[in-house]
Each structure stands twice: as structure tokens, then as C-alpha cells.
Amino acid sequence: MSITACYQCGLCTGICPKRLVTRYSPRRDLEKTLLAQQGIDLWSCLTCGLCSQYCPQGVGYLDFMRDARRGQKPEAECIAHKSVFNLVSRLMLTFPEKSGVPTDFKGERDDTSPVGYFPGCIDFLDSFLEVGTGFRPIGESALKLINAAGITPRVMGLKCCGHDELWQGNQEAFEALRRHNTGAIQASGIKTLVASCAECTRTFAIDYSLDIEVLHISQFLERNSGKLSFKGEGTVTYHDPCRLGRHLQIFDPPRNLLASVKGVRVAELANSREDCQCCGISAWLGCSTESKALLVKKLEEAEQTGAATLLTACTKCLAHLNCVLNEKPPLREFKVAVQDITSFLADRLA
Amino acid sequence: MNTFLVVGGGITGMQAALDLSRLGGKVTLLEREGELGGNVRRLHKLFPRGESAADLLRATRALIEKGNIEVVTGRQIARAAAQPSGYRIELTGNGTALEVRGVVLATGFDPFDPAVIEEYGYGRFKDVLTAFEIEEMMRGGKVLRPSQGTAPGRISFLQCVGSRDRRTNRYCSYFCCTYAIKEAMALKVLHPGAEISILYMDVRTPYLYENLYTEARELGIRFIRSRVSGMYESEGLINLDLENTLTGESQILQSDLVVLAIGGVPSAGTGELAAQFNLPLSDQGFFKIDEFPVTTAAAGVFVAGAASGMKDIPLCLAEASASALQASAFAGETKP
């Protein structure tokens, strides 16, 4: 529903995770927008989609926020890591023929396969982040899992999907990335595009207009699970990334895969599935003490399940949560590790 | 003499049967439960005048006994066949068949079941009750916290539960604001020291119910513009998460008794009845009115009261009388 349906009940602000730590009020900003007033807070929203899910009028706050940000620019200090990831994606546009994400992962591949796997920006995360976890293993794990399922994919050297540019309001950069990637995907002739990152999956599935199937790796593996068998031990819990869960309604495939790992128990977070709380940051916007408070809250929620490992399916959640775990000096001793579900599964192939 | 069937023996059906009888008809009043009275049986005192619901039912029943009305309880319609002169109706159970000229459907509503809204904790927290349960407690003369049996000190009413929400029902249930204010005022009498809050989106107290709203404010009942986003129990209290949308402040409102002002939904069986009489339903699942206020698309079938959408008792009674007049006119008994 368009925002004009808003009747100012305030449920959105009541339920907003950002409101727990700031004065952010989605309701107030909707009212200001409806009255054509200036001064709405464009950059606090995590775009997690929790408010829209519960909005009695079904106001599409995500679409509102995406459109409101279009053509606007956040303050430089608002963007974490000195905007280096924006530089990466824009450099890809500056050198259109020579740039793309690295694809040199070990594994069987076939450049005529109808299935394309896109690893996303993991190598660049490795280059610029020191958060105590590596990201390249996600790509290697994905290829290993797809191979184990009996499928030989091609690895797509696309450019950045443009997720962060889109949600930072840089429509121009996003459109350029989308144009380039759409052309490359069409030229490749693949029928299925598989991504191991929740943000890439959402962006290709919703924000591009591709006429091929876009799947998160958990969906792809669940669908091709005949040859897959996993073995492990201990208890894990799973965090639904906003992009995968509420944005794409992909809740069961990761859980079904985890349930198939013999010897591993899966405990649910107190707030899971549709109610899962955002990790605390999106699109590199607003890394702050406030977002850290949300990250710590998430880790505490994971600890309360008794799980040794909190799994996620989003490289950003993975980065942010590990950043808190590895803060120097340590905030405190956390009893939980955070790992990507793709790496976790690949390590437990029987 | 023309014969009529009134389906539903709540206050609306009782009034319709009474008026049809007064207009000269012979009436069968059909109630699927064991006794007449419907939802009003659960109520304590009625707005706006504060008369006793039990007294109203008693007085109406006494009039029905004097009228030309056959009351059939514990049965429903098994089959309805349109005929040139009306309907042939077969009842469940003993297979009784009736030939009637006109039919009034007064099947009312069912209270909304708030357990489907998980975040409200109905069924999980003992001290979260529906307004209908509060009415029943009031009939017994005491409203205490179910968890402890003690007097409530902080009572919060949540408005629009099951109403004005795309996840449940989009419509306004019409009566909840006024009954919540009525109950809040009665609770203020029972527990003068209690802090009572009504958490509302818009207060809808049409026409002179506005007086009740003003009286409630004068009594010190607080109105907090909000829609509760979550509820949790801590140290024996229910904590309500909300944004006061007028101040813009977030608030955790501690309450020891939470009253859910539930709306209404079409009564169970509305769809089957509609099929039996070949009647369309509205998007909300109530009987669809063809010509305001009580005439349907099926000749000789009229709908009164909450069966065509949520209403309060005075409106239901007005529609009951309107449907009796329309049905009589249709049957040639009288000219409207």
C-alpha cells in the first residue's frame, strides 16, 4: 500500500528495532512526508521490513524508504569503512571490461552450464575488513556444495549487484551496475542464478528484472539435496537475514538443510523467522554505538539458545556480528561464534 | 395470515420476530443454541443508558411469549427452497418443514478470537482478557486479576483488536470504542483507585456516545493514542510496548490487567446460510445488502443487525424493526 494509507497508529515506531536505541520514528517521517514537510531522517532505517509486516494498513515502508533515498546522499561519516565499498563498485563501472568479482575458486566448473553461481563481493570484504573471519571460504564452500549436489556450475564474474548503492540512494550507480550485470547474465544464457549472499539474492530477484530464476544457495541445495549428506555435532542457531527472510520470504530452506545435518541440533532464536531482529546495520549505513547495541542484543539472544554457533546467510550480518565478537579490547567474553551457513554446511559434508 | 421465519434468536432476531407478530404475521423464531439471547447474554450493562442486559432480554422474552411466535431452539436450517410464494424450509433434527412468505436473517456476529494475534499474548498471559470476559466478570460483581485474584491497579484497554487491521479484519467494528469506555467507567466505580488507560487509534463514539467519552475523561480515564506493538510479562505485570503518537515518546506501559476490545466477525455458518438462500456475501464475509438497510438480492429475504456488518444494539434493533416492516410489506401484510 502507498504511504497515504497510513493512519498514524504508531505500531511501526513501537516495533522498530532502531527505535530501541535511537529516537527514530517511521510514523513521524511518514506524517512529515504526507504533509510535504522537510527534515525526514533518510538514513536511520535499517530497511529490515519488520514494520511493514505488522502495519495494519500494509504500508510498504521499504519501498517508501528506497524511493525517498533515490538521488539523496548520506553524510560521508554516515557510511562505514570510509565508503571503500562504494569505491569498489564504482571502480567496476569505471573499468567496465576488466572488472568483476574474482571467480577463481577451487572446484569443478563448466562455462556452458545453465546454472550460474555468483559469489558476490566476498573477496573485497576480505581485502578491507579485519573482523576475525574470512569471506572467501563462502565462495569455495558454495562451489564445493554445488559440486557435491552433482552439479557443475559456471562461476559468474559479474560486477557488484549494486545493493548498497541502491539503498544509499545512488540510483545512477545502481542502474549502471544493473544494466551491466543484466547484459552479462543474458549473454551467458544461464537459466538459474544462484547467490550465497542474501543481499545479492534480494537484489537480483526483486530489484533487477531478470527473466531467469534467482535462487539463494539454500534454496538451490534444498532442491538438489538428493546427493547431499551432512554430519556434525553440537547445537547451532540461525539468524534470518532481513533480505532473505522478510524481503524474500525464504525461511524454510536454510532450516531444512540444517535439520538434515546428522548429529546437529538446531535451536531457534527467541525472535526468529518473520520476527527475526535485524543484526543492526544495512548498506554500510550508520555503524555506531547504537548499531553495536543491536548487534550485542543479537549475540545475547543467540547465547540464550545455548547454541555454540550462530549461523547466518548474509555476508554483512556475518561481518558485523564478527566485528563485535572480535572487538579490541573485547567487549566481553561471548559464548557464541558466528559463521556463514554455506561454510558451515560445506565443512560438514559427509 | 402470512408466515415468517426469523433466523437467529439474539436481540435482533427477537425484536424482528416481535415486530412481525405485531404487524399481524405468524412467526417462527429459530435459534441454533439452546436458548434465546445470543451475544447479549454475555453482557452486563448496555450503553448508553446503563440498563441491564439481563433485564432487556427478560422483558423481550416476556413479550415474545405473548406474541404469535413459535420459538424453535437447538435447530438450524437443513434446506431452503425458493417457491413462487416464498420459501419451503426444512429444519435439522426432526425434519420439520415450514412454508414461509418471508425470511429475516438475524444471525449476528461472533466475537473476534484474539489468540490469532500472537503478539497480544491472549491465552499466554492470564491477565490478558477480552472485553466480553470483563462483562461476564462484571455480571458476577467482581473484576479481579485472574493470575492472583487481586484487585487490578493498572488496567489497559487495547482498541481495534481484530478491527482496522489488514492482518485480521479491515473494517471498524463500530461498538468497541463505546463499550470500552463504558467498561472503563464501570471499572472506575469498582476500583476507584485504579489507573485506567484506553490505547486507541481513533476514538469513535458517534453522536451522543460522545458524552460518554467526555464523562470518561472527566473521571480521569487516560486516553493514549497508540497501537501496541508487543507485550511481555515480567514480574507479574504485563508490559505493553507502544509509541504515544501524540508526544512521539516510546513507552512501556505496565499493566496488571489488559482488556482486549475485540471486534466481531461474521457468525459461524453465515456462508452456509448464504448458499442456502443464494445470497451474496460482502468482501468482509457478512451478508450483502442490496438495498439499504435490510433488503437483499433474494426476494423475500431480509437481513437485520450485525449479520450484515458490525453494529451496536440500538442500530440492530432499528434494523430489526425495519426488516419486519419490509418483510410484511413484501408479503402484502402492510404497506410501508
XYZ file of C-alpha atoms in Angstrom:
686
model
C 0.000 0.000 0.000
C 1.118 3.537 -0.643
C 2.035 5.653 2.363
C -1.168 7.656 2.011
C -2.915 4.681 3.645
C -1.010 5.386 6.880
C -3.320 6.327 9.718
C -0.582 7.169 12.164
C -1.212 4.412 14.680
C 2.457 4.238 15.632
C 2.769 0.463 15.564
C 5.772 0.840 13.225
C 7.639 3.028 15.668
C 6.672 0.742 18.528
C 8.121 -2.273 16.770
C 11.111 -0.601 15.038
C 14.430 -2.142 16.178
C 16.227 1.151 15.604
C 13.805 2.808 17.998
C 15.211 0.662 20.786
C 18.436 2.639 20.584
C 17.571 5.939 18.877
C 14.720 8.443 18.508
C 13.924 7.219 15.011
C 10.196 7.228 14.258
C 8.916 5.780 10.990
C 5.440 7.042 11.850
C 6.623 10.635 12.235
C 8.549 10.517 8.979
C 5.517 9.166 7.130
C 3.412 12.018 8.505
C 6.037 14.595 7.547
C 6.199 13.147 4.065
C 2.420 13.160 3.707
C 2.365 16.808 4.761
C 5.281 17.594 2.400
C 7.408 18.727 5.323
C 11.183 18.748 5.235
C 13.554 17.009 7.556
C 12.815 13.334 7.449
C 15.548 11.007 8.628
C 16.573 9.153 5.483
C 19.461 7.144 6.840
C 18.415 5.591 10.142
C 16.040 2.975 8.735
C 17.589 -0.482 8.635
C 15.166 -1.393 5.832
C 14.550 -4.597 7.750
C 10.858 -4.717 6.820
C 9.546 -5.558 10.295
C 7.204 -2.546 10.438
C 5.572 -3.252 7.085
C 4.993 -6.828 8.071
C 2.889 -5.719 11.023
C 1.453 -2.463 9.635
C -2.354 -2.713 9.902
C -2.647 -0.792 6.638
C 0.125 -2.678 4.864
C 2.137 0.463 4.125
C 5.217 -0.500 2.101
C 7.845 1.239 4.195
C 10.705 -0.480 2.370
C 9.617 0.849 -0.999
C 8.962 4.240 0.550
C 12.466 4.356 2.019
C 14.148 3.138 -1.169
C 12.310 5.742 -3.235
C 12.817 8.533 -0.697
C 16.563 7.914 -0.734
C 16.758 7.986 -4.512
C 19.088 10.787 -5.574
C 19.878 11.726 -1.946
C 23.319 11.386 -0.463
C 24.149 10.379 3.087
C 26.747 12.374 5.004
C 30.179 10.869 4.445
C 30.533 9.913 8.110
C 27.269 8.034 7.835
C 28.883 5.412 5.589
C 31.132 2.898 7.282
C 34.657 1.951 6.161
C 35.228 5.322 4.517
C 32.932 4.363 1.635
C 35.519 1.934 0.325
C 32.884 -0.487 -0.883
C 31.223 2.268 -2.895
C 34.616 2.926 -4.453
C 34.900 -0.756 -5.314
C 31.573 -0.882 -7.092
C 32.183 2.415 -8.877
C 35.648 1.333 -9.956
C 33.968 -1.635 -11.554
C 31.936 0.842 -13.576
C 34.995 2.891 -14.445
C 36.702 -0.151 -15.919
C 33.692 -1.970 -17.314
C 35.512 -4.564 -19.418
C 38.204 -5.534 -16.959
C 36.481 -5.665 -13.644
C 34.221 -8.129 -11.934
C 34.342 -10.108 -8.768
C 37.089 -12.762 -8.633
C 35.892 -16.215 -9.601
C 38.995 -18.348 -9.074
C 37.509 -20.774 -6.576
C 38.623 -24.383 -6.441
C 36.064 -26.800 -7.756
C 34.515 -28.232 -10.867
C 33.064 -25.702 -13.222
C 31.679 -25.632 -16.704
C 31.399 -22.436 -18.665
C 28.420 -23.772 -20.609
C 26.384 -24.775 -17.547
C 22.804 -23.469 -17.315
C 23.448 -22.837 -13.632
C 25.467 -19.775 -12.716
C 26.881 -19.179 -9.242
C 27.685 -15.628 -8.178
C 29.984 -15.322 -5.156
C 29.336 -11.613 -4.588
C 31.797 -9.197 -3.067
C 33.396 -11.625 -0.626
C 36.945 -11.055 -1.855
C 36.597 -7.327 -1.370
C 35.300 -7.868 2.146
C 38.477 -9.860 2.791
C 40.562 -7.024 1.375
C 39.119 -4.260 3.502
C 37.664 -5.789 6.644
C 39.501 -7.172 9.640
C 36.762 -8.714 11.681
C 38.250 -12.066 12.608
C 36.559 -14.070 9.897
C 37.347 -14.777 6.272
C 34.819 -14.381 3.476
C 36.462 -16.249 0.581
C 35.603 -19.608 2.208
C 31.941 -18.837 1.483
C 32.610 -18.966 -2.262
C 34.765 -22.058 -2.002
C 32.146 -23.711 0.167
C 29.368 -22.820 -2.218
C 31.180 -24.399 -5.144
C 32.007 -27.459 -3.076
C 28.352 -27.866 -2.070
C 27.000 -27.333 -5.573
C 29.517 -29.917 -6.849
C 28.554 -32.312 -4.073
C 24.938 -31.969 -5.159
C 26.097 -33.320 -8.502
C 26.000 -30.070 -10.416
C 28.780 -28.348 -12.266
C 28.012 -24.643 -12.412
C 29.782 -21.792 -14.039
C 31.076 -19.116 -11.706
C 29.788 -15.714 -12.731
C 32.298 -12.874 -12.715
C 29.609 -10.226 -12.542
C 30.104 -6.845 -11.028
C 28.783 -5.901 -7.610
C 24.994 -6.387 -7.595
C 24.530 -2.757 -6.517
C 22.594 -3.471 -3.335
C 24.385 -0.887 -1.246
C 24.291 1.792 -3.933
C 20.543 1.243 -4.254
C 19.868 1.569 -0.525
C 22.256 4.517 -0.209
C 20.202 6.408 -2.766
C 22.724 6.264 -5.600
C 20.287 5.254 -8.260
C 22.662 6.140 -11.065
C 25.383 3.759 -9.913
C 22.848 1.062 -9.167
C 21.276 1.362 -12.616
C 24.682 1.176 -14.286
C 25.564 -1.980 -12.348
C 22.170 -3.458 -13.064
C 22.485 -2.713 -16.789
C 25.908 -4.259 -16.968
C 25.027 -7.360 -14.972
C 21.722 -7.879 -16.735
C 23.539 -7.783 -20.085
C 26.182 -10.219 -18.868
C 23.583 -12.606 -17.452
C 21.536 -12.505 -20.649
C 24.615 -13.047 -22.807
C 25.681 -16.004 -20.666
C 22.465 -17.882 -21.353
C 22.206 -19.292 -17.821
C 18.763 -20.362 -16.701
C 19.376 -20.204 -12.948
C 21.421 -17.715 -10.966
C 22.500 -18.888 -7.526
C 23.867 -16.482 -4.915
C 25.239 -17.235 -1.476
C 24.604 -13.728 -0.191
C 21.156 -12.630 0.998
C 21.626 -9.108 -0.370
C 22.645 -10.295 -3.849
C 19.704 -12.683 -3.872
C 17.214 -9.965 -2.982
C 18.719 -7.505 -5.450
C 18.724 -9.919 -8.398
C 15.291 -11.304 -7.513
C 13.467 -8.049 -6.780
C 15.428 -5.030 -7.977
C 16.587 -6.416 -11.331
C 14.047 -7.547 -13.895
C 15.695 -10.814 -14.852
C 13.747 -13.390 -16.798
C 15.688 -16.262 -15.256
C 15.322 -17.971 -11.918
C 17.210 -16.406 -8.997
C 17.843 -18.673 -6.021
C 19.620 -18.358 -2.751
C 22.075 -21.209 -2.329
C 19.946 -22.669 0.458
C 17.020 -22.964 -1.951
C 19.203 -24.414 -4.670
C 20.751 -27.003 -2.356
C 17.418 -27.926 -0.813
C 16.045 -28.524 -4.274
C 19.059 -30.642 -5.258
C 19.645 -32.352 -1.951
C 19.472 -35.933 -3.250
C 23.228 -36.482 -3.153
C 23.931 -34.282 -0.160
C 24.583 -35.749 3.220
C 25.908 -33.899 6.246
C 27.322 -34.938 9.574
C 28.316 -32.841 12.549
C 27.778 -32.241 16.221
C 26.655 -29.621 18.704
C 23.909 -27.023 18.721
C 23.525 -24.171 16.276
C 21.025 -21.398 15.856
C 20.066 -19.486 12.731
C 19.597 -15.764 12.149
C 17.245 -14.894 9.277
C 18.845 -12.024 7.361
C 16.229 -9.363 6.577
C 16.906 -9.677 2.845
C 16.366 -13.413 2.792
C 13.595 -13.679 5.359
C 11.142 -10.823 5.342
C 12.150 -9.456 1.916
C 12.050 -12.788 0.058
C 10.106 -14.999 2.480
C 12.887 -17.607 2.409
C 12.611 -19.112 5.876
C 12.477 -22.871 5.459
C 15.281 -23.852 3.046
C 18.147 -22.930 5.412
C 16.342 -24.657 8.270
C 15.619 -27.770 6.252
C 19.275 -28.031 5.265
C 20.398 -27.618 8.868
C 17.872 -30.199 10.021
C 19.460 -32.653 7.576
C 22.872 -32.424 9.286
C 23.108 -35.605 11.349
C 24.187 -35.002 14.932
C 23.490 -31.283 14.902
C 20.683 -29.782 16.936
C 19.088 -26.535 15.767
C 17.755 -24.163 18.418
C 15.583 -21.237 17.350
C 16.277 -17.668 18.433
C 13.604 -16.149 20.661
C 12.725 -13.888 17.709
C 13.032 -15.973 14.589
C 11.662 -16.306 11.082
C 9.257 -13.404 10.365
C 10.079 -11.810 13.710
C 13.855 -12.096 13.462
C 15.513 -8.858 14.525
C 17.863 -7.153 12.070
C 21.541 -7.524 13.004
C 21.708 -3.751 13.309
C 23.213 -2.297 10.115
C 22.396 -2.364 6.442
C 24.024 -0.939 3.325
C 27.036 0.196 5.410
C 24.882 2.968 6.857
C 25.356 4.138 10.398
C 27.896 1.866 12.053
C 27.691 3.363 15.529
C 27.347 2.589 19.214
C 23.616 2.271 18.547
C 24.071 -0.369 15.892
C 26.575 -2.117 18.141
C 23.923 -2.288 20.862
C 21.654 -4.143 18.438
C 24.468 -6.474 17.415
C 25.197 -7.283 21.046
C 21.496 -7.891 21.619
C 21.520 -10.353 18.739
C 24.554 -12.168 20.156
C 22.914 -12.347 23.572
C 19.762 -13.750 22.019
C 21.928 -16.390 20.331
C 23.677 -17.198 23.604
C 20.332 -17.730 25.301
C 19.557 -20.569 22.916
C 22.559 -22.486 24.247
C 23.965 -22.789 20.729
C 27.728 -22.654 20.205
C 27.331 -21.168 16.733
C 25.048 -18.543 15.295
C 24.638 -19.127 11.579
C 23.542 -16.572 9.043
C 23.184 -16.381 5.294
C 24.248 -12.799 4.710
C 27.855 -11.699 4.391
C 27.031 -8.373 6.015
C 25.428 -9.909 9.101
C 28.463 -12.186 9.238
C 30.852 -9.252 9.063
C 29.042 -7.081 11.596
C 28.479 -9.782 14.190
C 32.073 -10.985 13.949
C 33.273 -7.401 14.236
C 31.616 -7.183 17.657
C 32.968 -10.570 18.681
C 36.485 -9.517 17.765
C 36.489 -6.021 19.117
C 39.761 -4.997 20.747
C 39.733 -4.771 23.677
C 36.947 -7.313 23.929
C 33.529 -6.007 24.963
C 33.136 -9.177 26.947
C 33.508 -12.905 26.517
C 30.779 -14.129 24.180
C 29.817 -17.787 24.315
C 28.850 -17.963 20.678
C 30.669 -17.929 17.334
C 29.155 -16.571 14.122
C 29.526 -18.432 10.857
C 28.025 -18.385 7.384
C 25.624 -21.241 6.745
C 27.297 -22.095 3.414
C 30.715 -22.573 5.020
C 29.148 -24.443 7.921
C 27.421 -26.916 5.604
C 30.447 -27.422 3.334
C 32.572 -28.269 6.378
C 30.058 -30.924 7.365
C 29.650 -32.758 4.068
C 29.657 -36.458 4.953
C -52.207 -14.908 7.768
C -48.680 -14.616 6.403
C -45.944 -16.712 7.887
C -42.367 -15.636 8.500
C -39.147 -17.210 9.619
C -36.614 -15.290 11.669
C -33.240 -16.958 11.778
C -31.221 -16.143 14.892
C -32.626 -15.624 18.361
C -30.338 -12.872 19.580
C -31.650 -9.457 20.480
C -32.068 -8.550 16.787
C -33.991 -11.692 15.862
C -36.155 -11.395 18.967
C -37.067 -7.821 18.072
C -37.736 -8.717 14.422
C -39.994 -11.615 15.457
C -41.836 -9.392 17.876
C -42.431 -6.684 15.271
C -43.525 -9.185 12.601
C -46.001 -10.592 15.061
C -47.245 -7.106 15.959
C -47.738 -6.421 12.252
C -50.035 -9.426 12.060
C -47.730 -12.220 10.984
C -47.281 -15.722 12.304
C -43.612 -16.093 13.135
C -41.189 -18.938 13.713
C -38.080 -17.760 15.584
C -35.251 -20.211 15.005
C -32.217 -20.312 17.306
C -29.476 -22.901 16.905
C -28.406 -22.690 20.534
C -30.490 -23.993 23.414
C -31.929 -20.615 24.424
C -32.633 -17.138 23.088
C -30.427 -14.154 23.772
C -27.283 -14.510 21.652
C -24.290 -12.325 22.463
C -26.309 -10.040 24.735
C -26.481 -12.870 27.276
C -22.799 -12.261 27.966
C -23.173 -8.532 28.634
C -23.598 -6.718 31.910
C -24.943 -3.218 31.333
C -25.710 -1.620 27.994
C -24.624 1.748 26.700
C -25.653 4.491 26.588
C -28.171 4.357 29.433
C -26.652 1.618 31.531
C -29.688 -0.676 31.526
C -29.115 -4.269 32.481
C -28.674 -6.671 29.566
C -30.410 -9.408 31.549
C -33.422 -7.130 32.131
C -33.650 -6.275 28.437
C -33.610 -9.953 27.492
C -36.131 -10.823 30.171
C -38.539 -8.112 29.046
C -38.173 -9.039 25.361
C -38.695 -12.743 26.095
C -41.880 -11.945 28.014
C -43.233 -10.026 25.016
C -42.309 -12.885 22.682
C -44.288 -15.303 24.818
C -47.372 -13.125 24.374
C -46.972 -12.766 20.609
C -47.911 -15.098 17.787
C -44.381 -16.530 17.769
C -43.216 -20.114 17.820
C -39.711 -20.343 19.274
C -37.626 -23.255 17.998
C -34.267 -23.718 19.677
C -31.453 -26.180 19.092
C -32.175 -26.443 15.376
C -30.900 -24.928 12.155
C -31.984 -24.796 8.541
C -31.183 -28.007 6.680
C -32.579 -26.894 3.316
C -34.236 -23.802 1.910
C -36.083 -23.970 -1.401
C -37.450 -20.878 -3.141
C -41.056 -21.197 -4.192
C -43.375 -18.839 -6.058
C -44.956 -17.789 -2.766
C -41.899 -17.731 -0.556
C -39.672 -20.441 0.853
C -40.016 -24.014 1.934
C -37.679 -24.541 4.857
C -36.609 -27.869 6.305
C -35.081 -27.878 9.748
C -32.349 -30.104 11.077
C -33.228 -32.738 13.627
C -36.812 -33.911 13.338
C -37.240 -32.871 9.692
C -39.894 -30.237 10.399
C -40.800 -28.306 7.269
C -42.186 -24.776 7.147
C -43.745 -22.777 4.345
C -42.997 -19.094 4.847
C -43.635 -15.910 2.863
C -40.610 -14.060 4.125
C -37.347 -14.630 5.949
C -35.350 -12.359 8.232
C -31.744 -13.362 8.804
C -30.558 -12.030 12.147
C -27.596 -14.282 12.771
C -25.445 -11.629 14.387
C -21.704 -11.945 14.830
C -19.100 -13.975 16.659
C -16.625 -12.177 18.914
C -13.194 -11.981 17.266
C -10.753 -14.562 18.643
C -7.681 -12.565 19.707
C -5.482 -15.644 20.074
C -4.626 -15.311 16.368
C -2.763 -12.058 17.102
C 0.211 -13.710 18.760
C 1.883 -10.529 19.978
C -1.106 -9.750 22.206
C -0.485 -12.783 24.366
C -4.130 -13.778 24.752
C -4.127 -17.309 26.107
C -0.465 -16.993 27.129
C -0.858 -14.357 29.829
C -3.587 -14.923 32.393
C -4.203 -11.229 32.917
C -4.988 -10.536 29.272
C -8.751 -10.826 28.819
C -11.305 -9.881 26.216
C -13.851 -7.176 26.908
C -16.541 -9.881 26.755
C -14.826 -11.735 29.584
C -14.770 -8.493 31.592
C -18.532 -8.173 31.020
C -19.035 -11.659 32.408
C -16.929 -10.792 35.461
C -18.990 -7.651 35.934
C -22.142 -9.727 35.907
C -20.647 -11.563 38.858
C -19.955 -8.233 40.545
C -16.177 -8.581 40.738
C -13.342 -7.875 38.323
C -10.115 -9.276 39.709
C -6.782 -10.232 38.164
C -7.120 -13.882 37.106
C -3.462 -14.583 37.967
C -3.688 -13.583 41.618
C -7.331 -12.964 42.455
C -6.419 -9.430 43.497
C -7.855 -6.066 42.522
C -6.226 -4.603 39.406
C -4.378 -1.335 39.941
C -3.405 -0.566 36.363
C -5.859 -1.523 33.655
C -5.184 -1.025 29.953
C -7.745 -1.346 27.186
C -6.408 -2.150 23.719
C -8.691 -0.886 20.966
C -9.140 -2.208 17.423
C -8.265 -5.813 18.297
C -9.306 -7.697 15.181
C -10.510 -4.489 13.549
C -8.934 -1.965 11.189
C -6.036 -4.293 10.507
C -5.371 -5.938 7.163
C -3.965 -8.962 9.005
C -7.365 -9.670 10.562
C -10.321 -7.521 9.523
C -10.141 -4.241 7.696
C -13.437 -2.860 8.942
C -14.169 -0.868 12.080
C -16.332 -2.987 14.386
C -18.351 0.062 15.376
C -19.107 -0.749 19.012
C -15.707 -1.326 20.644
C -14.767 2.279 21.440
C -18.078 2.919 23.141
C -18.188 -0.363 25.060
C -14.573 0.036 26.182
C -15.367 3.481 27.547
C -18.462 2.058 29.231
C -16.429 -0.760 30.805
C -13.628 1.592 31.822
C -16.142 3.801 33.619
C -17.691 0.787 35.362
C -14.227 -0.401 36.425
C -13.547 3.056 37.828
C -16.568 2.537 40.052
C -15.466 -0.961 41.094
C -11.827 0.093 41.623
C -11.774 3.859 42.218
C -8.016 3.923 42.751
C -7.180 2.064 39.544
C -5.276 3.821 36.799
C -7.201 3.050 33.623
C -5.840 3.701 30.141
C -7.501 3.269 26.789
C -4.975 2.730 23.990
C -6.702 3.892 20.839
C -6.006 4.862 17.242
C -9.126 6.978 16.794
C -11.929 7.249 19.332
C -15.177 6.550 17.511
C -18.120 7.441 19.719
C -20.814 8.514 17.245
C -23.458 11.105 18.016
C -24.248 11.285 21.737
C -21.915 8.470 22.768
C -19.544 11.409 22.675
C -20.991 12.284 26.096
C -19.624 9.017 27.467
C -16.209 9.876 26.071
C -16.272 13.229 27.825
C -17.510 11.680 31.079
C -14.728 9.115 30.939
C -12.125 11.845 30.523
C -13.659 13.714 33.457
C -13.384 10.547 35.543
C -9.645 10.515 34.884
C -9.528 7.665 32.412
C -6.426 8.184 30.290
C -6.509 8.031 26.514
C -3.155 7.173 24.925
C -3.021 7.364 21.150
C -1.052 4.291 20.123
C -1.213 0.820 18.707
C 0.575 -1.683 20.919
C 3.386 -3.428 19.051
C 4.299 -6.071 21.589
C 3.535 -7.454 25.000
C 5.586 -9.358 27.539
C 5.185 -10.458 31.101
C 7.717 -9.505 33.725
C 7.479 -9.772 37.500
C 3.772 -10.455 37.345
C 2.990 -7.411 35.220
C 2.123 -7.148 31.560
C 4.395 -4.723 29.745
C 2.950 -3.069 26.671
C 5.339 -1.654 24.061
C 3.952 1.380 22.344
C 4.623 4.765 20.840
C 2.451 7.561 22.151
C 1.890 9.061 18.743
C 0.869 12.455 20.088
C 4.039 13.023 22.085
C 6.225 10.835 19.873
C 7.569 9.127 23.001
C 8.156 5.411 23.228
C 6.655 3.914 26.312
C 6.461 0.633 28.139
C 3.096 0.712 29.854
C 2.934 -1.640 32.810
C -0.479 -3.114 33.417
C -1.816 -5.734 35.735
C -4.961 -6.252 33.707
C -5.152 -5.920 29.926
C -8.544 -5.785 28.243
C -8.698 -6.515 24.533
C -11.503 -4.546 22.892
C -12.280 -7.223 20.360
C -14.434 -6.617 17.332
C -16.762 -9.044 15.661
C -16.662 -11.398 12.694
C -19.478 -12.989 10.677
C -21.084 -15.676 12.794
C -20.118 -19.260 12.035
C -22.441 -20.652 9.380
C -23.017 -17.348 7.567
C -21.540 -18.820 4.381
C -23.793 -21.896 4.502
C -26.899 -19.798 5.074
C -25.939 -17.521 2.205
C -25.598 -20.558 -0.054
C -28.966 -21.923 1.064
C -30.700 -18.662 0.136
C -28.468 -17.950 -2.841
C -27.318 -14.707 -1.254
C -24.072 -12.911 -1.955
C -21.640 -12.087 0.853
C -19.771 -8.824 1.252
C -15.985 -8.754 0.935
C -15.869 -8.968 4.704
C -17.953 -12.143 4.797
C -21.196 -10.679 6.132
C -24.486 -10.888 4.214
C -24.518 -8.361 1.425
C -27.301 -5.809 1.463
C -28.784 -4.975 -1.921
C -30.943 -2.066 -0.884
C -30.120 -0.185 2.285
C -30.730 -1.002 5.078
C -32.138 -4.553 5.175
C -33.146 -5.754 1.700
C -31.121 -8.454 -0.031
C -30.867 -9.535 -3.644
C -33.102 -12.550 -2.883
C -36.818 -11.739 -2.983
C -38.403 -12.061 0.443
C -35.108 -12.391 2.344
C -34.087 -9.562 4.632
C -31.075 -9.162 6.894
C -31.049 -7.267 10.167
C -28.386 -6.381 12.683
C -24.765 -7.449 12.799
C -25.379 -10.215 10.249
C -24.833 -7.577 7.553
C -21.897 -5.856 9.305
C -20.910 -4.832 12.818
C -23.362 -2.603 14.694
C -24.310 -1.693 18.223
C -27.572 -2.781 19.861
C -29.670 0.328 19.120
C -28.837 0.042 15.410
C -29.548 -3.683 15.454
C -32.943 -3.042 16.988
C -33.717 -0.359 14.412
C -32.824 -2.774 11.622
C -34.882 -5.497 13.260
C -37.939 -3.265 13.084
C -37.073 -2.164 9.547
C -36.740 -5.767 8.394
C -40.076 -6.682 9.984
C -41.759 -3.851 8.146
C -40.073 -4.677 4.844
C -40.899 -8.371 5.150
C -44.526 -7.606 5.981
C -44.794 -5.207 3.084
C -43.240 -7.767 0.779
C -45.755 -10.344 1.948
C -48.618 -7.915 1.391
C -49.413 -7.710 5.066
C -48.971 -3.980 5.263
C -47.867 -1.079 3.103
C -44.657 0.626 4.143
